[in-house]
Short mmCIF file of C-alpha atoms in Angstrom, two decimals:
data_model
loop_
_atom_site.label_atom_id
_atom_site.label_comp_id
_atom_site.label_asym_id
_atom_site.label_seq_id
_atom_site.Cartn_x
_atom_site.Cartn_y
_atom_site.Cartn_z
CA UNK V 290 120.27 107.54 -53.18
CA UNK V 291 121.39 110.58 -56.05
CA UNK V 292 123.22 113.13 -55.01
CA UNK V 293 121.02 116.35 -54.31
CA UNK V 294 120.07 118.59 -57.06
CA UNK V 295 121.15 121.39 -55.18
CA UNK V 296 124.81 120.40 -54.48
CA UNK V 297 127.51 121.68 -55.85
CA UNK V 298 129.85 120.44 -58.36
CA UNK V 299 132.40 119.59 -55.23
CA UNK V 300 129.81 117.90 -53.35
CA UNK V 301 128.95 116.04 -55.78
CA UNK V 302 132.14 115.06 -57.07
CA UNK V 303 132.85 114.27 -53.08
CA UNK V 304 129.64 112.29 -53.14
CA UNK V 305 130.17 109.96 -56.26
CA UNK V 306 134.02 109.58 -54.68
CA UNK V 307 133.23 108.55 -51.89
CA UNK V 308 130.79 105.78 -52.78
CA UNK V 309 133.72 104.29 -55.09
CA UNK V 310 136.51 104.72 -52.44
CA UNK V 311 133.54 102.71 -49.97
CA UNK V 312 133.14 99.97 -53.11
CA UNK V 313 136.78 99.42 -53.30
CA UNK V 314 137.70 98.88 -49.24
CA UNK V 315 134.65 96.47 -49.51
CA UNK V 316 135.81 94.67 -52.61
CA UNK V 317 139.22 94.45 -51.12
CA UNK V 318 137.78 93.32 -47.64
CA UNK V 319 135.54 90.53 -49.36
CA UNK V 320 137.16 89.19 -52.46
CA UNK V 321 139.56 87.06 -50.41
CA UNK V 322 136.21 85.19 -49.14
CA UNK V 323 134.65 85.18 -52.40
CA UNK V 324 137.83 83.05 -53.71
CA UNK V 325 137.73 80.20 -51.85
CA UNK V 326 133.94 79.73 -53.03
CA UNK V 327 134.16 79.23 -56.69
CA UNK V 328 137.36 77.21 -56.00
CA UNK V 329 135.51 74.56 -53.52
CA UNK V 330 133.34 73.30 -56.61
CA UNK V 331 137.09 72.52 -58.69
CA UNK V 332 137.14 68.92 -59.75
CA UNK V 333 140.71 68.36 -59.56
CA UNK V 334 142.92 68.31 -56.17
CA UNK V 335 144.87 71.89 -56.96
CA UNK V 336 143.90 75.47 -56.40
CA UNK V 337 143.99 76.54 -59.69
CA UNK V 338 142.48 78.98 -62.02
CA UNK V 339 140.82 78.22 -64.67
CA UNK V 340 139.31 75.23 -63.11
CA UNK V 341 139.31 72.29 -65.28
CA UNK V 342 135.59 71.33 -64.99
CA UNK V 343 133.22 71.31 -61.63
CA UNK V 344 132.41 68.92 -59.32
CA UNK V 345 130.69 68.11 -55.71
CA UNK V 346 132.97 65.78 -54.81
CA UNK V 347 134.46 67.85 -51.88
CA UNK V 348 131.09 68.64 -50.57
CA UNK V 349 130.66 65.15 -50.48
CA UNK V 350 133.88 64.12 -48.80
CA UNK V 351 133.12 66.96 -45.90
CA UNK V 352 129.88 65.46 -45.25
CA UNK V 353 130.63 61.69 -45.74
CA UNK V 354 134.01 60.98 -44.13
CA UNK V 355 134.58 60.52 -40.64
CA UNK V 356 137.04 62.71 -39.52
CA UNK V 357 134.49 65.64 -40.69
CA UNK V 358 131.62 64.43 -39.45
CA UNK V 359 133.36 64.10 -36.11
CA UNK V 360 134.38 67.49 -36.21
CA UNK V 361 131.19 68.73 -36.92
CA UNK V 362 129.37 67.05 -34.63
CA UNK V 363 131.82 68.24 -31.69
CA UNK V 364 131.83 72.11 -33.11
CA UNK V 365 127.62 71.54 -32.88
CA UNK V 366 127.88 70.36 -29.44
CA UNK V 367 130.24 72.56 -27.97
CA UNK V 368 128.47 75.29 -29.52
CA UNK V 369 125.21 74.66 -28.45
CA UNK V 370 126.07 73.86 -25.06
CA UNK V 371 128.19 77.32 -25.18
CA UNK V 372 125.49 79.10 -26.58
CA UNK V 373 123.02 77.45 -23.35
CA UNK V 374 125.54 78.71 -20.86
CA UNK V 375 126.36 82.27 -22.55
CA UNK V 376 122.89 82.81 -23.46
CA UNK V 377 122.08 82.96 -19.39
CA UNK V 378 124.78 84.58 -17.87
CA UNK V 379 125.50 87.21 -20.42
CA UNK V 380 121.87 88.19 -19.73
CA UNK V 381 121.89 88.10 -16.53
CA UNK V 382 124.77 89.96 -16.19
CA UNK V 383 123.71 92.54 -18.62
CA UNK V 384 120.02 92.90 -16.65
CA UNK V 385 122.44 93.76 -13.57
CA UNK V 386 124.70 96.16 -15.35
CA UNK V 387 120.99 97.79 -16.22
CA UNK V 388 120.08 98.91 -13.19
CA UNK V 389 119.82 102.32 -12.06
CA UNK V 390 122.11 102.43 -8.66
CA UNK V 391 124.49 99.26 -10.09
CA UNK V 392 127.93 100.71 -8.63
CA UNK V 393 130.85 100.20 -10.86
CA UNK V 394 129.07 99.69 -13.33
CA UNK V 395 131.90 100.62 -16.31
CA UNK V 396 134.59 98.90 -14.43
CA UNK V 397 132.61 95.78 -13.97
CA UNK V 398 131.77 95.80 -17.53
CA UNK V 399 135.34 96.36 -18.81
CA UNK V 400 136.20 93.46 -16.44
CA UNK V 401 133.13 91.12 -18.32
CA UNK V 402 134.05 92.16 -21.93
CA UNK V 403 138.14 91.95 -21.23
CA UNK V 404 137.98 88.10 -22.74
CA UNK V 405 137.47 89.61 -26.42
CA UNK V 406 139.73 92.37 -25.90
CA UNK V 407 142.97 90.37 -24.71
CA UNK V 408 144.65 88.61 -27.85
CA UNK V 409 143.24 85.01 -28.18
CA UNK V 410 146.64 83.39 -27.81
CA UNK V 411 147.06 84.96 -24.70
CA UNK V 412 143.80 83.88 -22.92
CA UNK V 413 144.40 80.30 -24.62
CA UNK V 414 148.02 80.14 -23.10
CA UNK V 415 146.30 81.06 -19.12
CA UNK V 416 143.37 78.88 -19.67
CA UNK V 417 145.80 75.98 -20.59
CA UNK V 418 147.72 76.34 -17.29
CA UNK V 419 144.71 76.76 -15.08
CA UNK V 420 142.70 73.56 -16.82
CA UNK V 421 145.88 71.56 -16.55
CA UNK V 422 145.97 72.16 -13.03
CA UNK V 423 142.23 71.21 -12.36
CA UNK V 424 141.96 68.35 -15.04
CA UNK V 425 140.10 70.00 -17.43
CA UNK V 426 142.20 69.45 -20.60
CA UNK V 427 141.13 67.23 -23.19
CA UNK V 428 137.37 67.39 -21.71
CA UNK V 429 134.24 68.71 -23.61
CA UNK V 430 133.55 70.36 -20.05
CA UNK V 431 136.76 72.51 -20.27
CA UNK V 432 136.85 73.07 -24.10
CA UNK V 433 133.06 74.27 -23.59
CA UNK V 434 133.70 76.78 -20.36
CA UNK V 435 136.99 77.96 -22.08
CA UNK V 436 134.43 78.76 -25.08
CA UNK V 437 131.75 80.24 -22.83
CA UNK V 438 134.42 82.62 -21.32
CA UNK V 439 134.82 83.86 -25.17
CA UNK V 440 131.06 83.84 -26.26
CA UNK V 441 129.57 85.62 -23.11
CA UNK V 442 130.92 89.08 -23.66
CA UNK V 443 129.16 88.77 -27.06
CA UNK V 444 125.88 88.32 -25.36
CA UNK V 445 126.49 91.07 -23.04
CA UNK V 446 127.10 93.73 -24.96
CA UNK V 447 124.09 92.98 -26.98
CA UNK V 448 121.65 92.42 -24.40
CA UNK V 449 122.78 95.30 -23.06
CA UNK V 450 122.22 97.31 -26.08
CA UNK V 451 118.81 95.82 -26.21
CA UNK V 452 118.09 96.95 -22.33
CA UNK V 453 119.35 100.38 -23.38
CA UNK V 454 115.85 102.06 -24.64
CA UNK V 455 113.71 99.32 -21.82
CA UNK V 456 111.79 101.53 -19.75
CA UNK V 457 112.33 100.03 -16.26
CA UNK V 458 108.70 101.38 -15.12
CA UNK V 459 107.32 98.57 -16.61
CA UNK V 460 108.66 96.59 -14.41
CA UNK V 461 107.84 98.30 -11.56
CA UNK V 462 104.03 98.51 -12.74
CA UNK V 463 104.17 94.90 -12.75
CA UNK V 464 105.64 94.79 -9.46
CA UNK V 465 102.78 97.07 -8.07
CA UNK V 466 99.94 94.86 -9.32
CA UNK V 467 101.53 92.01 -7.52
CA UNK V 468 103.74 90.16 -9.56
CA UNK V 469 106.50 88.45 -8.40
CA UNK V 470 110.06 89.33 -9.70
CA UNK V 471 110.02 86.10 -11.42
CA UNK V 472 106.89 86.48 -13.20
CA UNK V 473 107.55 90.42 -14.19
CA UNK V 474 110.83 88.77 -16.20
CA UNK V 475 109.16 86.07 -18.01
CA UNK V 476 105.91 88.34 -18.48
CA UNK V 477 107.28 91.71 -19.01
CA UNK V 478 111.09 92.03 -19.74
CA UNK V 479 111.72 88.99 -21.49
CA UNK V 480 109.78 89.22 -24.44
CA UNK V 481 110.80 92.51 -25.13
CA UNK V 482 114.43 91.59 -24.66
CA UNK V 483 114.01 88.16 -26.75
CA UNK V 484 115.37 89.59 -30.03
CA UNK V 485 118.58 90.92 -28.41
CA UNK V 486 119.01 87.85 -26.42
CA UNK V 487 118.23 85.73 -29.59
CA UNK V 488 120.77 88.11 -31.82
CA UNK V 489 123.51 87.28 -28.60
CA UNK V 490 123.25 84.03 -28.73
CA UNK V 491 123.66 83.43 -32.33
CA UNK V 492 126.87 85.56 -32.63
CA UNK V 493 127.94 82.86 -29.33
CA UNK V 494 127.25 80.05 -31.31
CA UNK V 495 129.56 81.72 -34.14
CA UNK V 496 132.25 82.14 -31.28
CA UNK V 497 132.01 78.77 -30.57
CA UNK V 498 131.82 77.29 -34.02
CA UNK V 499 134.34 79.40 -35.34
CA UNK V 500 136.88 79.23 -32.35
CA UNK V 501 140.20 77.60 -33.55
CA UNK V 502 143.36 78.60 -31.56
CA UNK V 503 142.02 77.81 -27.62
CA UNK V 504 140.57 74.42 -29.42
CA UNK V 505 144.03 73.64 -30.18
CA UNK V 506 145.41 74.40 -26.66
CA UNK V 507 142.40 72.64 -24.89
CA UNK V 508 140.58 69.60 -27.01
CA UNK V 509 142.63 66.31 -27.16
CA UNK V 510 141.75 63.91 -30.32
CA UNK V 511 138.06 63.22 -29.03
CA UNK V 512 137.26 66.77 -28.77
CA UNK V 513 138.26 67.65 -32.24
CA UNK V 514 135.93 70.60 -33.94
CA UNK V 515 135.58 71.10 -37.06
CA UNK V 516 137.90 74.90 -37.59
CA UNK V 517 140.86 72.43 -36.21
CA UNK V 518 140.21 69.52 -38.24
CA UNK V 519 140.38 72.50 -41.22
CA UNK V 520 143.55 73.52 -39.43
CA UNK V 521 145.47 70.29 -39.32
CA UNK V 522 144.44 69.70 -42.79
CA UNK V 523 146.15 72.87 -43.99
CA UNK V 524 149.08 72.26 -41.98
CA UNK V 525 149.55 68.47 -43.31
CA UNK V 526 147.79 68.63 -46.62
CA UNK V 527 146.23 71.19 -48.75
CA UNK V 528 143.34 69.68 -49.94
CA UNK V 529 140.01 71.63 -51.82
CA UNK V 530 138.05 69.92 -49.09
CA UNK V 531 139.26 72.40 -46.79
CA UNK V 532 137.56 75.34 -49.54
CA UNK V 533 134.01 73.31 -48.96
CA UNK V 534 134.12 73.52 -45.47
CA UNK V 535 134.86 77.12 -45.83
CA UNK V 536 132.37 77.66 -48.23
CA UNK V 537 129.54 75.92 -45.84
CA UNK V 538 130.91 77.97 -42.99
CA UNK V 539 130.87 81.45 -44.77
CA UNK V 540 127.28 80.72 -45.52
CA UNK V 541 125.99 79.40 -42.28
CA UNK V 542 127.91 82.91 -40.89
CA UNK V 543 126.26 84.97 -43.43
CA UNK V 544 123.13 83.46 -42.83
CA UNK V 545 123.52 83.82 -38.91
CA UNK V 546 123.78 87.55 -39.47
CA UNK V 547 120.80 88.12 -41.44
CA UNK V 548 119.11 86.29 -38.64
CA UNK V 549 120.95 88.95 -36.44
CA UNK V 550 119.89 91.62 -38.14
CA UNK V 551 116.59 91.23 -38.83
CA UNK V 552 116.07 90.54 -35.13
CA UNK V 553 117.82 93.95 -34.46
CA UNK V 554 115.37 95.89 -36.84
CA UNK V 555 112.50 93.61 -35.16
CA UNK V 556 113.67 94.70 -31.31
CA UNK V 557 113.94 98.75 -32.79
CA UNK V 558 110.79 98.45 -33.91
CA UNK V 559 109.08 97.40 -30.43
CA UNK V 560 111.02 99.53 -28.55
CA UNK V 561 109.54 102.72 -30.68
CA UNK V 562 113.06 103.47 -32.00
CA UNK V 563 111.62 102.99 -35.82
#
């Protein structure tokens, strides 16, 4: 959009400089991820620029050798199964925090959302003492609850945001024509909740997928994911393989959050906001 025809030379000098000073946070916020792309396609074993010539071979060893296919699988698992468990409780926490005469209803929330406010290292340090006393270290069962603890905040605030414009009278006007409590979620407030609850439970499954540090306090050698296989390989060998894997993550994130938001301009739209 110009700048109006009616502004002055200030405002629009203000205008135009604040659009560049915009471009160049952005440009330094993103060219670090841009980096790593072109150098995942290098056919030689350095990071260097100018690349000597292009190749897939890193693609291919990400997707053909064992050690990443077992971390794959294991960051698909876990993250599914996280994305199962957060999906439910973070929305039915959130539908609780929506009622009218919930009482302490900001403390409870601060309580819910505390997980991705305390630094990572911290809550990985607690949850490694705790598991270790109740056997839950080196298990997919604890690496995927530790996980859940991290994703469900996610979907609360976002469900929550969705339940923000619901008008609660529909509920109640299914309730008066007989339904049963059950049958006014699944009929009424679920579908018009579904994009929030769908937008939630992607950015869980990027929690999950993308979760490195508690993975390395909680999964033993069978639990592996894939951000820690990309973390021992840094730490013992700096390979370009570890650029592909970045490069496939960075897209299947960037695709997740066009998902996202398209199903955020979907749930505006039925709720009347657009």
């Amino acid at each position: 959009m110009a700048a109006s025809a009616y502004a002055s030379p200030i405002e629009k000098g203000w205008y135009y400089l604040h659009r560049l000073i915009c471009g160049a946070v952005l440009l330094f916020l993103i060219t670090p991820i841009l980096v790593v792309i072109p150098l995942s396609f290098n056919s030689v074993p350095f990071f260097t620029f100018p690349m000597p010539g292009l190749s897939l071979r890193w693609y291919e060893e990400i997707f053909m050798t064992e050690r990443w296919q077992g971390g794959l699988r294991n960051s698909l698992f876990v993250g599914l199964s996280v994305t199962l468990l957060a999906t439910v409780l973070g929305t039915l926490a959130a539908l609780g925090l929506s009622r009218p005469n919930f009482p302490w209803r900001t403390a409870v929330m601060s309580v819910l959302i505390s997980p991705i406010i305390v630094p990572i290292v911290i809550t990985a340090v607690g949850t490694y003492f705790f598991y270790a006393d109740i056997g839950l270290l080196n298990t997919y069962t604890g690496l995927i609850l530790a996980h859940t603890t991290l994703a469900t905040p996610v979907v609360v605030i976002t469900v929550t945001a969705t339940l923000a414009g619901y008008d609660h009278s529909l509920t109640r006007a299914a309730a008066s024509l007989g339904a049963s409590p059950i049958t006014a979620f699944f009929k009424v407030t679920l579908p018009l909740i579904l994009p929030g609850m769908i937008s939630g439970s992607l950015f869980a499954f990027l929690t999950s997928f993308d979760e490195v540090v508690v993975a390395l306090f909680l999964a033993g050698p069978e639990q592996t994911t894939l951000p820690k296989v990309m973390f021992s390989g840094i730490r013992e060998q700096i390979s370009p393989s570890i650029t592909a894997a970045a490069t496939v993550l960075i897209l299947f994130a960037v695709t997740v959050l066009t998902t996202a938001e398209l199903l955020r301009r979907r749930s505006e739209r039925l709720r009347g906001i657009r």
